[in-house]
Coordinates of C-alpha atoms in Angstrom, one line a residue:
Chain A
X1 CA 73.9 -74.2 -41.5
X2 CA 75.4 -70.5 -40.2
X3 CA 75.1 -70.6 -36.3
X4 CA 75.9 -67.3 -35.2
X5 CA 72.4 -65.7 -34.6
X6 CA 73.1 -62.8 -33.3
X7 CA 74.8 -59.9 -35.4
X8 CA 75.0 -56.6 -34.5
X9 CA 74.4 -53.1 -36.9
X10 CA 76.7 -50.7 -35.7
X11 CA 74.8 -47.1 -35.9
X12 CA 75.6 -43.9 -34.4
X13 CA 74.1 -44.4 -31.6
X14 CA 76.2 -47.6 -30.6
X15 CA 79.3 -46.0 -31.1
X16 CA 80.4 -43.6 -28.3
X17 CA 83.9 -41.7 -26.8
X18 CA 83.1 -44.2 -23.8
X19 CA 84.3 -47.3 -23.5
X20 CA 83.1 -49.5 -21.4
X21 CA 86.0 -52.9 -20.2
X22 CA 84.7 -55.6 -18.8
X23 CA 87.0 -58.5 -17.8
X24 CA 90.3 -56.2 -15.9
X25 CA 92.0 -58.4 -13.4
X26 CA 91.8 -57.1 -10.3
X27 CA 95.6 -56.8 -9.7
X28 CA 95.6 -53.1 -9.3
X29 CA 96.3 -52.4 -12.9
X30 CA 94.1 -49.7 -14.1
X31 CA 97.6 -47.6 -14.4
X32 CA 98.7 -49.9 -17.0
X33 CA 95.1 -50.2 -18.4
X34 CA 94.9 -47.2 -19.2
X35 CA 98.4 -46.5 -20.5
X36 CA 97.4 -49.5 -22.7
X37 CA 94.4 -47.8 -24.2
X38 CA 96.1 -44.6 -24.3
X39 CA 98.0 -45.6 -27.5
X40 CA 95.0 -45.4 -29.5
X41 CA 94.1 -41.5 -28.7
X42 CA 93.5 -38.7 -26.2
X43 CA 91.7 -40.0 -23.0
X44 CA 89.5 -37.5 -21.7
X45 CA 88.7 -39.1 -18.2
X46 CA 88.8 -42.4 -17.1
X47 CA 87.5 -44.5 -13.6
X48 CA 86.8 -47.9 -12.2
X49 CA 83.1 -48.6 -12.1
X50 CA 82.7 -50.5 -9.2
X51 CA 78.8 -50.5 -9.2
X52 CA 78.9 -53.0 -12.0
X53 CA 78.2 -55.8 -12.0
X54 CA 82.0 -57.9 -12.6
X55 CA 82.9 -61.1 -11.7
X56 CA 85.2 -62.8 -9.5
X57 CA 88.2 -61.1 -8.8
X58 CA 87.3 -59.0 -13.0
X59 CA 86.9 -55.3 -12.4
X60 CA 84.8 -52.8 -15.1
X61 CA 86.6 -49.6 -16.0
X62 CA 85.2 -46.8 -18.0
X63 CA 87.5 -44.8 -20.4
X64 CA 86.5 -41.5 -22.0
X65 CA 88.7 -40.6 -24.8
X66 CA 89.0 -37.2 -26.8
X67 CA 87.5 -38.2 -29.6
X68 CA 85.4 -41.3 -31.5
X69 CA 87.7 -42.2 -33.8
X70 CA 90.0 -43.5 -30.9
X71 CA 87.6 -45.1 -29.0
X72 CA 86.3 -47.2 -32.2
X73 CA 90.0 -48.1 -32.8
X74 CA 90.7 -49.1 -29.5
X75 CA 88.1 -51.0 -29.0
X76 CA 88.3 -52.6 -32.1
X77 CA 92.4 -53.3 -31.3
X78 CA 91.7 -54.1 -27.4
X79 CA 88.4 -55.9 -27.8
X80 CA 89.4 -59.7 -26.7
X81 CA 92.6 -58.7 -25.8
X82 CA 94.9 -60.4 -22.6
X83 CA 95.8 -58.5 -19.9
X84 CA 97.2 -59.0 -17.4
X85 CA 96.0 -62.9 -17.5
X86 CA 92.7 -61.8 -18.4
X87 CA 90.5 -61.1 -21.2
X88 CA 89.2 -58.0 -21.7
X89 CA 85.9 -57.2 -23.1
X90 CA 86.0 -53.7 -24.8
X91 CA 82.2 -52.5 -25.8
X92 CA 80.9 -48.9 -26.3
X93 CA 79.3 -47.0 -23.2
X94 CA 76.5 -44.6 -25.2
X95 CA 74.6 -44.6 -21.8
X96 CA 77.1 -42.3 -20.3
X97 CA 76.8 -39.6 -22.7
X98 CA 75.2 -36.6 -21.7
X99 CA 72.6 -34.7 -23.8
X100 CA 75.4 -32.5 -25.4
X101 CA 77.9 -34.9 -26.4
X102 CA 75.3 -37.0 -27.9
X103 CA 74.2 -33.9 -30.6
X104 CA 77.8 -33.3 -30.5
X105 CA 77.9 -36.8 -31.6
X106 CA 75.3 -36.8 -34.4
X107 CA 76.3 -33.1 -35.4
X108 CA 79.3 -34.6 -36.2
X109 CA 78.6 -37.7 -38.4
X110 CA 76.3 -35.6 -40.5
X111 CA 79.1 -33.1 -41.2
X112 CA 81.4 -36.1 -41.8
X113 CA 78.8 -37.3 -44.2
X114 CA 78.8 -34.3 -45.9
X115 CA 82.4 -33.3 -46.0
X116 CA 83.3 -37.5 -47.7
X117 CA 80.6 -36.7 -50.3
X118 CA 81.6 -33.2 -51.1
X119 CA 85.2 -34.2 -51.3
X120 CA 84.2 -36.9 -54.0
X121 CA 82.7 -34.1 -56.2
X122 CA 86.1 -32.5 -55.2
X123 CA 88.1 -35.8 -56.4
X124 CA 86.0 -36.3 -59.4
X125 CA 86.5 -32.4 -60.9
X126 CA 90.8 -33.3 -59.7
X127 CA 90.9 -36.4 -61.3
X128 CA 89.9 -34.8 -64.4
X129 CA 92.4 -32.0 -63.9
X130 CA 94.7 -34.9 -64.0
X131 CA 94.0 -36.6 -66.8
X132 CA 94.8 -33.9 -69.1
X133 CA 97.8 -33.2 -67.4
X134 CA 99.2 -36.4 -68.4
X135 CA 102.4 -36.6 -70.2
X136 CA 104.7 -39.5 -71.7
X137 CA 107.2 -39.9 -69.6
X138 CA 108.2 -43.2 -69.2
X139 CA 108.5 -43.6 -65.0
X140 CA 104.9 -42.1 -65.3
X141 CA 103.1 -44.4 -67.9
X142 CA 105.1 -47.2 -66.1
X143 CA 103.2 -46.1 -62.7
X144 CA 99.8 -45.1 -64.6
X145 CA 100.0 -49.2 -66.0
X146 CA 100.5 -50.3 -62.8
X147 CA 97.3 -48.7 -61.1
X148 CA 95.7 -48.7 -64.0
X149 CA 92.7 -50.8 -62.2
X150 CA 92.8 -47.6 -59.9
X151 CA 92.7 -45.2 -62.9
X152 CA 90.2 -47.0 -64.9
X153 CA 87.8 -47.0 -62.0
X154 CA 88.3 -44.1 -61.5
X155 CA 87.7 -43.0 -65.3
X156 CA 84.8 -45.3 -65.4
X157 CA 82.8 -44.5 -62.5
X158 CA 80.6 -41.7 -62.9
X159 CA 81.4 -40.4 -59.2
X160 CA 84.8 -40.4 -57.6
X161 CA 85.5 -42.7 -55.0
X162 CA 87.8 -41.6 -52.7
X163 CA 87.5 -44.8 -50.3
X164 CA 91.0 -45.5 -49.2
X165 CA 90.3 -49.0 -48.3
X166 CA 90.3 -50.2 -51.9
X167 CA 91.7 -53.4 -51.6
X168 CA 89.2 -54.2 -49.5
X169 CA 86.2 -54.5 -51.7
X170 CA 88.6 -57.3 -53.7
X171 CA 89.1 -58.8 -50.4
X172 CA 86.0 -59.5 -49.0
X173 CA 85.4 -63.0 -48.0
X174 CA 83.5 -65.5 -50.1
X175 CA 81.9 -66.4 -47.3
X176 CA 79.4 -63.9 -47.4
X177 CA 77.9 -65.4 -50.8
X178 CA 76.6 -68.3 -48.8
X179 CA 74.2 -68.4 -46.5
X180 CA 76.6 -70.7 -44.5
X181 CA 78.2 -68.1 -43.4
X182 CA 80.1 -67.9 -40.0
X183 CA 82.5 -65.6 -40.3
X184 CA 83.0 -62.3 -38.1
X185 CA 85.7 -61.1 -40.8
X186 CA 84.3 -57.6 -40.6
X187 CA 85.7 -57.1 -36.7
X188 CA 89.2 -57.2 -38.7
X189 CA 88.8 -55.5 -42.1
X190 CA 92.7 -55.6 -42.3
X191 CA 93.0 -58.7 -42.5
X192 CA 89.4 -60.0 -43.9
X193 CA 91.1 -61.6 -46.7
X194 CA 92.8 -64.3 -45.0
X195 CA 89.8 -67.2 -44.7
X196 CA 92.3 -68.8 -42.1
X197 CA 91.9 -65.9 -39.9
X198 CA 88.3 -65.9 -40.4
X199 CA 87.8 -69.4 -39.6
X200 CA 90.2 -68.2 -36.6
X201 CA 87.2 -66.1 -35.8
X202 CA 84.8 -68.5 -36.1
X203 CA 86.5 -71.3 -33.4
X204 CA 87.0 -67.9 -31.2
X205 CA 83.1 -67.0 -31.4
X206 CA 81.7 -70.3 -31.6
X207 CA 81.8 -70.7 -28.5
X208 CA 80.0 -67.9 -27.7
X209 CA 77.1 -67.9 -30.4
X210 CA 75.5 -69.4 -27.6
X211 CA 76.1 -67.5 -24.8
X212 CA 72.8 -65.4 -24.2
X213 CA 75.0 -62.4 -22.7
X214 CA 74.2 -59.4 -24.9
X215 CA 77.9 -58.3 -24.2
X216 CA 79.1 -61.2 -26.5
X217 CA 77.5 -60.7 -29.3
X218 CA 78.9 -61.6 -33.2
X219 CA 79.7 -58.5 -34.9
X220 CA 79.9 -58.1 -38.4
X221 CA 81.3 -54.5 -39.5
X222 CA 82.2 -54.3 -42.7
X223 CA 83.9 -51.9 -44.9
X224 CA 83.4 -48.9 -41.2
X225 CA 86.4 -49.7 -40.8
X226 CA 87.7 -47.3 -43.7
X227 CA 85.5 -45.0 -41.8
X228 CA 88.0 -45.4 -39.1
X229 CA 91.0 -45.1 -40.9
X230 CA 90.2 -42.0 -42.4
X231 CA 94.3 -41.0 -42.5
X232 CA 95.3 -44.7 -43.2
X233 CA 95.4 -44.3 -47.2
X234 CA 96.1 -48.0 -47.6
X235 CA 95.5 -47.4 -51.8
X236 CA 97.1 -45.2 -53.4
X237 CA 94.3 -43.4 -55.7
X238 CA 94.6 -42.1 -59.4
X239 CA 95.1 -38.5 -57.7
X240 CA 97.2 -39.3 -55.0
X241 CA 99.8 -41.6 -57.7
X242 CA 100.2 -38.4 -60.0
X243 CA 100.4 -35.8 -57.4
X244 CA 103.6 -38.2 -56.2
X245 CA 105.2 -37.6 -59.1
X246 CA 104.7 -34.0 -60.3
X247 CA 107.0 -32.8 -57.2
X248 CA 109.8 -34.7 -58.6
X249 CA 109.6 -33.5 -61.7
X250 CA 109.5 -30.3 -61.0
X251 CA 112.3 -30.7 -58.6
X252 CA 114.8 -32.6 -61.4
X253 CA 114.2 -29.0 -63.9
X254 CA 115.1 -27.1 -60.8
X255 CA 118.1 -29.0 -59.9
X256 CA 118.8 -28.3 -63.4
X257 CA 118.5 -24.8 -63.4
X258 CA 119.9 -24.1 -60.9
X259 CA 123.2 -25.9 -61.9
X260 CA 123.4 -24.4 -65.0
X261 CA 123.3 -21.1 -63.0
X262 CA 126.0 -22.3 -60.4
X263 CA 127.7 -23.1 -63.8
X264 CA 127.1 -19.8 -65.0
X265 CA 128.9 -18.4 -61.8
X266 CA 131.3 -20.8 -61.9
X267 CA 134.2 -19.6 -59.2
X268 CA 131.9 -19.4 -56.6
X269 CA 132.4 -23.4 -55.9
X270 CA 135.9 -24.3 -54.0
X271 CA 137.6 -27.2 -56.1
X272 CA 138.8 -26.5 -59.6
X273 CA 137.4 -30.2 -60.4
X274 CA 134.0 -29.3 -60.2
X275 CA 133.7 -26.6 -62.3
X276 CA 134.3 -29.0 -65.3
X277 CA 131.7 -31.6 -63.1
X278 CA 128.6 -32.9 -65.0
X279 CA 126.1 -33.5 -62.3
X280 CA 123.2 -36.2 -62.5
X281 CA 121.1 -36.7 -60.1
X282 CA 120.2 -34.5 -56.8
X283 CA 123.2 -32.1 -55.7
X284 CA 124.5 -32.9 -52.6
X285 CA 125.6 -29.5 -50.7
X286 CA 128.4 -28.7 -50.9
X287 CA 130.7 -29.3 -48.2
X288 CA 131.6 -25.9 -46.6
X289 CA 135.3 -24.5 -46.5
X290 CA 136.6 -24.1 -43.5
X291 CA 140.1 -22.3 -42.4
X292 CA 140.9 -23.7 -39.7
X293 CA 144.0 -20.8 -39.6
X294 CA 146.5 -23.5 -40.0
X295 CA 148.7 -24.7 -42.5
X296 CA 149.1 -28.3 -41.5
X297 CA 145.4 -28.5 -40.5
X298 CA 144.3 -26.8 -44.0
X299 CA 146.5 -29.4 -45.5
X300 CA 144.2 -32.2 -43.8
X301 CA 141.3 -30.9 -44.5
X302 CA 141.7 -30.4 -48.0
X303 CA 142.8 -33.8 -48.1
X304 CA 139.8 -35.4 -45.8
X305 CA 137.7 -33.3 -48.5
X306 CA 139.0 -34.6 -51.4
X307 CA 138.5 -38.4 -50.2
X308 CA 134.9 -37.5 -49.6
X309 CA 134.3 -36.1 -52.9
X310 CA 135.8 -39.3 -54.2
X311 CA 133.9 -41.7 -52.7
X312 CA 131.0 -39.7 -53.3
X313 CA 131.8 -38.9 -56.9
X314 CA 132.7 -42.9 -57.5
X315 CA 130.2 -43.4 -60.2
X316 CA 131.4 -44.9 -63.8
X317 CA 131.0 -42.8 -66.8
X318 CA 127.3 -43.3 -67.9
X319 CA 127.1 -43.2 -71.7
X320 CA 126.9 -40.8 -73.4
X321 CA 123.7 -40.0 -74.3
X322 CA 122.1 -40.2 -71.2
X323 CA 124.3 -37.4 -70.0
X324 CA 121.7 -33.9 -69.9
X325 CA 124.7 -30.9 -70.0
X326 CA 128.3 -31.7 -71.9
X327 CA 130.6 -28.7 -71.6
X328 CA 133.7 -30.6 -72.3
X329 CA 135.2 -33.5 -73.9
X330 CA 137.7 -35.5 -71.8
X331 CA 136.2 -37.3 -68.8
X332 CA 134.4 -35.7 -66.6
X333 CA 133.8 -37.2 -62.9
X334 CA 129.8 -38.0 -62.3
X335 CA 128.6 -37.2 -58.9
X336 CA 126.5 -40.3 -57.5
X337 CA 122.4 -40.3 -57.8
X338 CA 121.2 -40.1 -54.8
Chain B
X1 CA 88.9 -64.7 -52.2
X2 CA 92.1 -63.7 -54.1
X3 CA 92.8 -60.9 -55.5
X4 CA 92.4 -60.3 -58.9
X5 CA 94.6 -57.8 -61.0
X6 CA 93.2 -55.3 -63.2
X7 CA 89.8 -55.7 -61.7
X8 CA 88.2 -52.7 -61.2
X9 CA 87.4 -52.3 -57.6
X10 CA 84.6 -50.8 -58.1
X11 CA 82.9 -54.0 -60.2
X12 CA 84.3 -55.9 -57.1
X13 CA 82.1 -54.0 -54.7
X14 CA 79.5 -53.2 -56.7
X15 CA 79.2 -57.0 -57.2
X16 CA 79.6 -57.9 -53.9
X17 CA 76.6 -55.7 -53.2
X18 CA 74.9 -57.2 -55.7
X19 CA 75.2 -60.2 -54.3
X20 CA 74.1 -59.7 -51.0
X21 CA 70.9 -58.0 -52.7
X22 CA 70.0 -61.0 -54.7
X23 CA 71.0 -64.0 -52.0
X24 CA 68.6 -61.6 -49.3
X25 CA 65.9 -61.2 -51.8
X26 CA 66.3 -65.2 -53.0
X27 CA 67.1 -66.8 -49.7
X28 CA 64.1 -68.4 -47.6
X29 CA 66.1 -68.4 -44.3
X30 CA 65.5 -66.1 -41.9
X31 CA 68.9 -66.2 -40.2
X32 CA 71.0 -65.8 -43.9
X33 CA 68.0 -62.5 -44.2
X34 CA 68.9 -61.2 -40.6
X35 CA 73.1 -61.9 -41.5
X36 CA 72.6 -60.2 -45.1
X37 CA 70.6 -57.5 -43.7
X38 CA 72.6 -56.2 -40.8
X39 CA 75.8 -56.5 -43.9
X40 CA 73.9 -54.1 -45.7
X41 CA 73.1 -51.6 -42.9
X42 CA 76.8 -52.0 -41.9
X43 CA 78.0 -51.0 -45.4
X44 CA 75.7 -48.2 -44.9
X45 CA 77.4 -46.8 -43.0
X46 CA 80.4 -45.5 -45.5
X47 CA 79.3 -43.2 -47.2
X48 CA 81.6 -44.4 -50.3
X49 CA 79.1 -47.4 -50.6
X50 CA 76.1 -45.1 -50.9
X51 CA 76.5 -44.5 -55.0
X52 CA 76.0 -48.2 -54.6
X53 CA 73.3 -48.7 -52.8
X54 CA 70.9 -46.8 -54.5
X55 CA 71.9 -48.2 -57.8
X56 CA 71.1 -51.1 -56.0
X57 CA 67.9 -49.7 -54.2
X58 CA 68.8 -50.9 -51.4
X59 CA 67.1 -48.0 -50.0
X60 CA 64.0 -49.1 -50.8
X61 CA 65.0 -53.0 -49.6
X62 CA 65.1 -51.4 -46.1
X63 CA 62.5 -49.4 -46.3
X64 CA 60.2 -52.1 -47.5
X65 CA 62.3 -54.4 -44.4
X66 CA 60.3 -52.3 -42.0
X67 CA 57.4 -54.0 -42.5
X68 CA 58.0 -57.1 -41.6
X69 CA 57.0 -59.3 -38.7
X70 CA 60.4 -60.0 -38.4
X71 CA 62.0 -57.8 -35.3
X72 CA 65.3 -58.3 -35.8
X73 CA 64.9 -57.0 -40.1
X74 CA 63.0 -54.1 -38.9
X75 CA 65.9 -53.1 -36.1
X76 CA 68.6 -53.8 -38.7
X77 CA 66.4 -52.4 -41.6
X78 CA 66.2 -48.9 -39.6
X79 CA 70.0 -48.8 -38.4
X80 CA 70.5 -49.1 -42.2
X81 CA 68.7 -46.3 -42.8
X82 CA 69.6 -44.3 -39.8
X83 CA 73.7 -44.8 -41.0
X84 CA 72.6 -43.7 -44.6
X85 CA 70.2 -41.5 -44.4
X86 CA 71.8 -37.8 -43.5
X87 CA 73.3 -37.9 -46.6
X88 CA 71.4 -35.7 -49.2
X89 CA 70.6 -37.9 -52.1
X90 CA 69.8 -40.4 -50.1
X91 CA 67.6 -38.5 -47.5
X92 CA 65.7 -37.0 -51.0
X93 CA 65.4 -40.5 -51.9
X94 CA 63.4 -41.7 -48.5
X95 CA 61.3 -38.2 -48.2
X96 CA 60.3 -38.5 -51.9
X97 CA 59.3 -42.6 -51.6
X98 CA 57.1 -42.1 -48.5
X99 CA 59.6 -43.8 -46.4
X100 CA 58.5 -41.1 -43.4
X101 CA 55.4 -42.8 -42.2
X102 CA 57.2 -46.5 -42.0
X103 CA 60.2 -44.8 -39.7
X104 CA 57.6 -43.0 -37.7
X105 CA 55.9 -46.6 -37.1
X106 CA 59.3 -47.9 -35.7
X107 CA 58.9 -45.2 -32.5
X108 CA 56.5 -48.4 -31.5
X109 CA 58.7 -50.9 -31.3
X110 CA 59.2 -52.6 -28.5
X111 CA 63.1 -53.2 -29.5
X112 CA 65.2 -50.3 -28.1
X113 CA 67.6 -50.4 -31.0
X114 CA 65.0 -49.7 -33.2
X115 CA 63.3 -46.9 -31.6
X116 CA 66.7 -45.8 -31.1
X117 CA 67.6 -45.8 -34.9
X118 CA 63.8 -44.5 -35.9
X119 CA 64.6 -41.2 -33.5
X120 CA 67.9 -40.3 -34.9
X121 CA 66.8 -40.8 -38.7
X122 CA 64.2 -38.8 -38.1
X123 CA 66.3 -36.2 -36.8
X124 CA 68.8 -36.5 -39.7
X125 CA 65.6 -36.3 -41.8
X126 CA 64.2 -33.5 -40.4
X127 CA 66.0 -30.0 -40.6
X128 CA 66.3 -27.7 -37.4
X129 CA 63.4 -24.8 -37.2
X130 CA 61.2 -25.3 -40.0
X131 CA 59.7 -28.4 -40.7
X132 CA 61.2 -29.7 -44.2
X133 CA 58.6 -32.3 -43.5
X134 CA 56.0 -31.8 -41.9
X135 CA 55.2 -34.6 -40.7
X136 CA 58.3 -35.4 -39.0
X137 CA 57.2 -32.9 -36.5
X138 CA 53.5 -33.9 -36.2
X139 CA 51.9 -33.9 -33.3
X140 CA 52.0 -37.7 -32.3
X141 CA 55.9 -37.5 -33.2
X142 CA 56.4 -35.1 -30.8
X143 CA 54.1 -36.4 -27.7
X144 CA 56.0 -39.8 -28.6
X145 CA 59.8 -38.0 -28.0
X146 CA 58.0 -36.3 -24.6
X147 CA 57.3 -39.6 -23.7
X148 CA 60.8 -40.5 -24.3
X149 CA 62.1 -37.7 -22.7
X150 CA 61.0 -39.1 -19.3
X151 CA 62.8 -42.5 -20.3
X152 CA 64.9 -44.2 -17.5
X153 CA 66.5 -45.3 -20.4
X154 CA 69.7 -42.3 -20.9
X155 CA 69.8 -43.3 -24.6
X156 CA 66.6 -42.6 -25.8
X157 CA 65.9 -40.0 -23.2
X158 CA 69.1 -37.7 -24.7
X159 CA 68.2 -38.8 -27.9
X160 CA 64.4 -37.3 -27.2
X161 CA 65.8 -34.5 -25.8
X162 CA 67.3 -33.2 -28.8
X163 CA 65.3 -33.6 -30.8
X164 CA 62.2 -31.3 -28.8
X165 CA 65.4 -29.0 -28.6
X166 CA 66.6 -28.8 -31.3
X167 CA 64.2 -29.6 -33.7
X168 CA 60.9 -28.6 -32.1
X169 CA 59.3 -25.1 -31.9
X170 CA 58.8 -24.5 -28.3
X171 CA 54.9 -23.3 -29.3
X172 CA 55.1 -27.6 -30.7
X173 CA 56.6 -28.2 -27.0
X174 CA 54.1 -26.6 -25.3
X175 CA 51.4 -28.0 -27.3
X176 CA 52.0 -31.6 -27.1
X177 CA 52.1 -31.2 -23.4
X178 CA 48.7 -29.9 -22.7
X179 CA 47.4 -32.3 -24.8
X180 CA 49.4 -35.5 -22.9
X181 CA 47.2 -33.5 -19.7
X182 CA 44.5 -34.9 -21.3
X183 CA 45.3 -37.8 -23.0
X184 CA 45.8 -41.4 -21.2
X185 CA 49.0 -42.6 -20.9
X186 CA 50.6 -46.0 -22.3
X187 CA 48.3 -45.1 -25.5
X188 CA 50.6 -46.5 -28.5
X189 CA 51.1 -43.4 -31.0
X190 CA 48.2 -43.4 -32.8
X191 CA 48.4 -43.8 -36.7
X192 CA 46.0 -41.4 -37.9
X193 CA 42.8 -42.1 -36.9
X194 CA 42.0 -42.3 -32.8
X195 CA 44.3 -43.5 -30.4
X196 CA 42.9 -47.3 -30.1
X197 CA 43.8 -49.3 -26.5
X198 CA 47.0 -51.5 -27.1

């Protein structure tokens, strides 16, 4: 039977750029505290709240982040973390907002939703273009078969889904399906698939479940975190997948074209061997020849250069059918693929 | 839950949400209902879920739950609505299915979070300036917001102030103010009839 009576619904009203941090050991570690929180984003201001009720030997701080996203992440990461021997309790503090700050917060939320919905429409258009350009190159097909789950999903759904946290949709804990659920996996969505993690959360928060303190409510926050990490693309969406490959093809072709141009030009390259070399893969930049203005130094430099070339082109000769260009029939030095 | 390879992640999520909805409808445990509703309300925060939530009629589920006697369910339901109502399609649905009176009702709740969510929802459903839906800036609502703007509760005060400044015309506010001067304090937000004693 589910023993957790307090659940929480996160709305934009609850969230805030202001974070309240309780349980900070009174050891004069304000700077360290702020530095720790600053890992999650720029902090606009911070101060101790001397009048705020605090347990003995602890202090309460208020930290205001520059943006809501940083505050969200900081709260998620720093809540229940140990600090100088104490356990921090971090929560949002929207009551410290000014009217203007609240107004902006609501507007940004609205804008975010409008943007996300628009992106989904855009994503759908992109996806259609991409599937039309599908070619038959092996490596592309391989990639597509890997992501076929996502591709199929993208093709089958009527509206696109640009949610970056696709994997989590399949990793939500089974326990949700029963009324016996006791987990708070929402707070740790990136470990949501780990049932032992859920079990651990259960144990941790089990002590708190009867706590009347409203600040220690168990929180169920599910895929909200996908909102929380817009930049952290944890799954490759089909459009991204193809985008990644398209430039590469172009580059190979570009290099091929360049090599052909270079071969036509011929003598622009310093060593005699280079004109007979068949190049496979990306060209290393040619070592610029420097005249040392001294014969012995030049000899040494040439020796070194030659050695470098040998080392670089130490690839065994590949089968003939894989060579892109064959000007000469005698053995050619291959450049190693990078 | 083991990750099945080749499973369409959309089906995964949809199936999951469907399971939640089913549980909500079938369970007899109030605790389970609360938990499920909290889950759904939190899912409603993420726009990528909106198509599923609409498909599963979760919006209607939220609206229906506003009439529940269990105040926690009301709080979670209005929270869910608050989370998703600024999306255009969701907004249309709520407006068209007569959700506005139910939401306005929540302004009378003794539960702080319920009231806050209701105020925010009303703002997201309104368009600034001209009344997209006149009920949202009807006299009782504006009066209520005037009262809230004097509240000791900072969050409520801020939200009410934004509502009055951004979503009401000065004349509406002035009218509401003059009304208040003549009406007794402590009267709960009237439904449609004459004010009743609480």
